[in-house]
XYZ file of C-alpha atoms in Angstrom:
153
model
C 4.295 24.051 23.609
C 5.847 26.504 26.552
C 9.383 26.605 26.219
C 12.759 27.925 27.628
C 14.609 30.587 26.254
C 18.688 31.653 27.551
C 20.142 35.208 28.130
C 23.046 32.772 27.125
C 25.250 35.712 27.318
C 25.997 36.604 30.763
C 24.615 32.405 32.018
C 26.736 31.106 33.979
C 28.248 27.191 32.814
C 26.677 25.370 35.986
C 22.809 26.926 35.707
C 23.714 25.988 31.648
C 24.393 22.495 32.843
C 21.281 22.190 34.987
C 19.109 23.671 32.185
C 20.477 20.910 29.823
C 19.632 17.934 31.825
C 16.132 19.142 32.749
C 15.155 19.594 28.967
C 16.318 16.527 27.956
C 14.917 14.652 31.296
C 11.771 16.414 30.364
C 11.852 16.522 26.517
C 11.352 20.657 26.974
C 12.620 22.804 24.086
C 15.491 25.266 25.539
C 16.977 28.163 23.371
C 20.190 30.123 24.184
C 20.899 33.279 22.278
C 23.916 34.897 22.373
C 25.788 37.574 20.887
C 28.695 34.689 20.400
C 29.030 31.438 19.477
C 27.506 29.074 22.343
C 28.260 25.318 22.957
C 25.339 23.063 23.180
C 25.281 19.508 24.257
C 24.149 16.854 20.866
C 20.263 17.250 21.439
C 17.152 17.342 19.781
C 15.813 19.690 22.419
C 18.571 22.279 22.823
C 19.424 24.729 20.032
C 20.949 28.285 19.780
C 20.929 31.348 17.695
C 23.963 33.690 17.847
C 22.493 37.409 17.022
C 24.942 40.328 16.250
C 26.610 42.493 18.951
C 24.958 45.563 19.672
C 23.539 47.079 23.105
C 20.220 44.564 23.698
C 20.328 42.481 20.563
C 20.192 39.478 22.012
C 17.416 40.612 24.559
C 15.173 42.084 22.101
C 15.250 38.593 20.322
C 14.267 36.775 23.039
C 11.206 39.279 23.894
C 10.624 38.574 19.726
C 10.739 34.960 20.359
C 9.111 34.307 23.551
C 5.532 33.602 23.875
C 3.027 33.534 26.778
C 3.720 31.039 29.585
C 7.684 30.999 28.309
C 10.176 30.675 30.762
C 13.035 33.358 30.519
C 16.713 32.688 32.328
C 18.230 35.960 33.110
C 20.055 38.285 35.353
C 18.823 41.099 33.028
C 15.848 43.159 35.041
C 14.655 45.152 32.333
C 14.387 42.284 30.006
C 13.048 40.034 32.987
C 10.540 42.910 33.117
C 9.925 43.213 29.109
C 8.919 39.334 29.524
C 7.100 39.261 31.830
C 4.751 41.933 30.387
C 4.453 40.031 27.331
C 2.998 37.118 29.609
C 6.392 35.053 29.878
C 7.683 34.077 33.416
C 11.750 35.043 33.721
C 13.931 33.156 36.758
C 17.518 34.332 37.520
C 20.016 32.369 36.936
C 20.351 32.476 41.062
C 17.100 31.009 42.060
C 15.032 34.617 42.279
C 12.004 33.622 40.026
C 10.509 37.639 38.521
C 6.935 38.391 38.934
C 4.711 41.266 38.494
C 4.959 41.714 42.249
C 8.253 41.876 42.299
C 9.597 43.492 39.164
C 9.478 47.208 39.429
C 10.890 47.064 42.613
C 13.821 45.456 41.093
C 14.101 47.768 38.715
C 13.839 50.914 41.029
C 17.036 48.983 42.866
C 19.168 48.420 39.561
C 18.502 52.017 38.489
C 19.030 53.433 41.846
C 22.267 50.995 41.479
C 22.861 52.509 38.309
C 23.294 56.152 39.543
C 25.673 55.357 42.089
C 27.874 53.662 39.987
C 28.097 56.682 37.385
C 28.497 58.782 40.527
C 32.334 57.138 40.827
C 30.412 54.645 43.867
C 32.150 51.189 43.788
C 29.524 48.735 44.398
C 31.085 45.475 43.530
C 29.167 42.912 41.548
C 27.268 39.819 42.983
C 29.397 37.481 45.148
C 30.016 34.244 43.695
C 27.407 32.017 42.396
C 27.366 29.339 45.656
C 25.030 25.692 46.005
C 22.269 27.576 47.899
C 22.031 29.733 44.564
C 22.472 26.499 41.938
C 19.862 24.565 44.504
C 17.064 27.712 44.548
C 17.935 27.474 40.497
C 16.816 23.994 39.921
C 13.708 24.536 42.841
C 12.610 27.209 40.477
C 13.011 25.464 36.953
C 11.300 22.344 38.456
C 8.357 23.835 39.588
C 8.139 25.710 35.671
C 8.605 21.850 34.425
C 5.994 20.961 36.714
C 3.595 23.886 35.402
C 4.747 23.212 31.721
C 4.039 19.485 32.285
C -0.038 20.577 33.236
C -0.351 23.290 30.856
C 1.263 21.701 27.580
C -1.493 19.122 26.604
């Protein structure tokens, strides 16, 4: 049974609330893990798991966790990356679904990214999270439902 695992961490409320409704509209197991307590709705399908702070904790557990065919929600590209190598499919919490096509090149952007911020660069984080992010979102999780839905007997 493919299922949906959280970076519940860094997720923002909204995608949360979208992710809630679609596993119990289509009875889809959904995980969060955290580092911190998270708030889930009264459902049979939604659970979490709080993991200890530390640097990746919560990310190594979902790699642990997540099995072949898995969908992964995260901003995180080297876990997005880690998942996908392990045969899991990861979508950002802003619509952009990860693929093996795509991955490195993200990565190559964050660490470039990376640099110039430890250079003393200000580059700003990602402008607010707007309805043509939240509507690529749900396009993205559908069309995993939709996949699930074939490829879950």
């Amino acid at each position: 049974m493919l299922k949906i695992w959280v970076d519940a961490d860094a997720c923002p409320v909204v995608i949360k609330e979208i992710i809630f409704r679609a596993a119990n509209r289509t009875k889809t197991e959904v995980t969060l893990i955290a580092n911190q307590y998270i708030r889930t709705p009264p459902s049979k399908f939604i659970n979490s798991i709080q993991v200890p702070k530390g640097f990746d904790v919560a990310d190594n557990e979902i790699v642990l966790r997540c099995n072949e065919g898995d969908l992964v929600i995260t901003s995180d590209i080297p876990l997005a990356d880690e998942v996908i190598t392990k045969g899991g499919q990861a979508l950002s919490p802003r619509g952009e679904l990860f693929t093996r096509e795509n991955i490195k090149s993200r990565l190559n952007i964050r660490d470039f990214m990376d640099t110039l911020r430890s250079s003393g660069v200000q580059t700003g984080g990602p402008p607010a999270l707007g309805p043509s992010e939240k509507q690529a979102f749900g396009n993205e999780l559908d069309k995993w439902l939709v996949y699930k839905q074939r490829h879950s007997g």
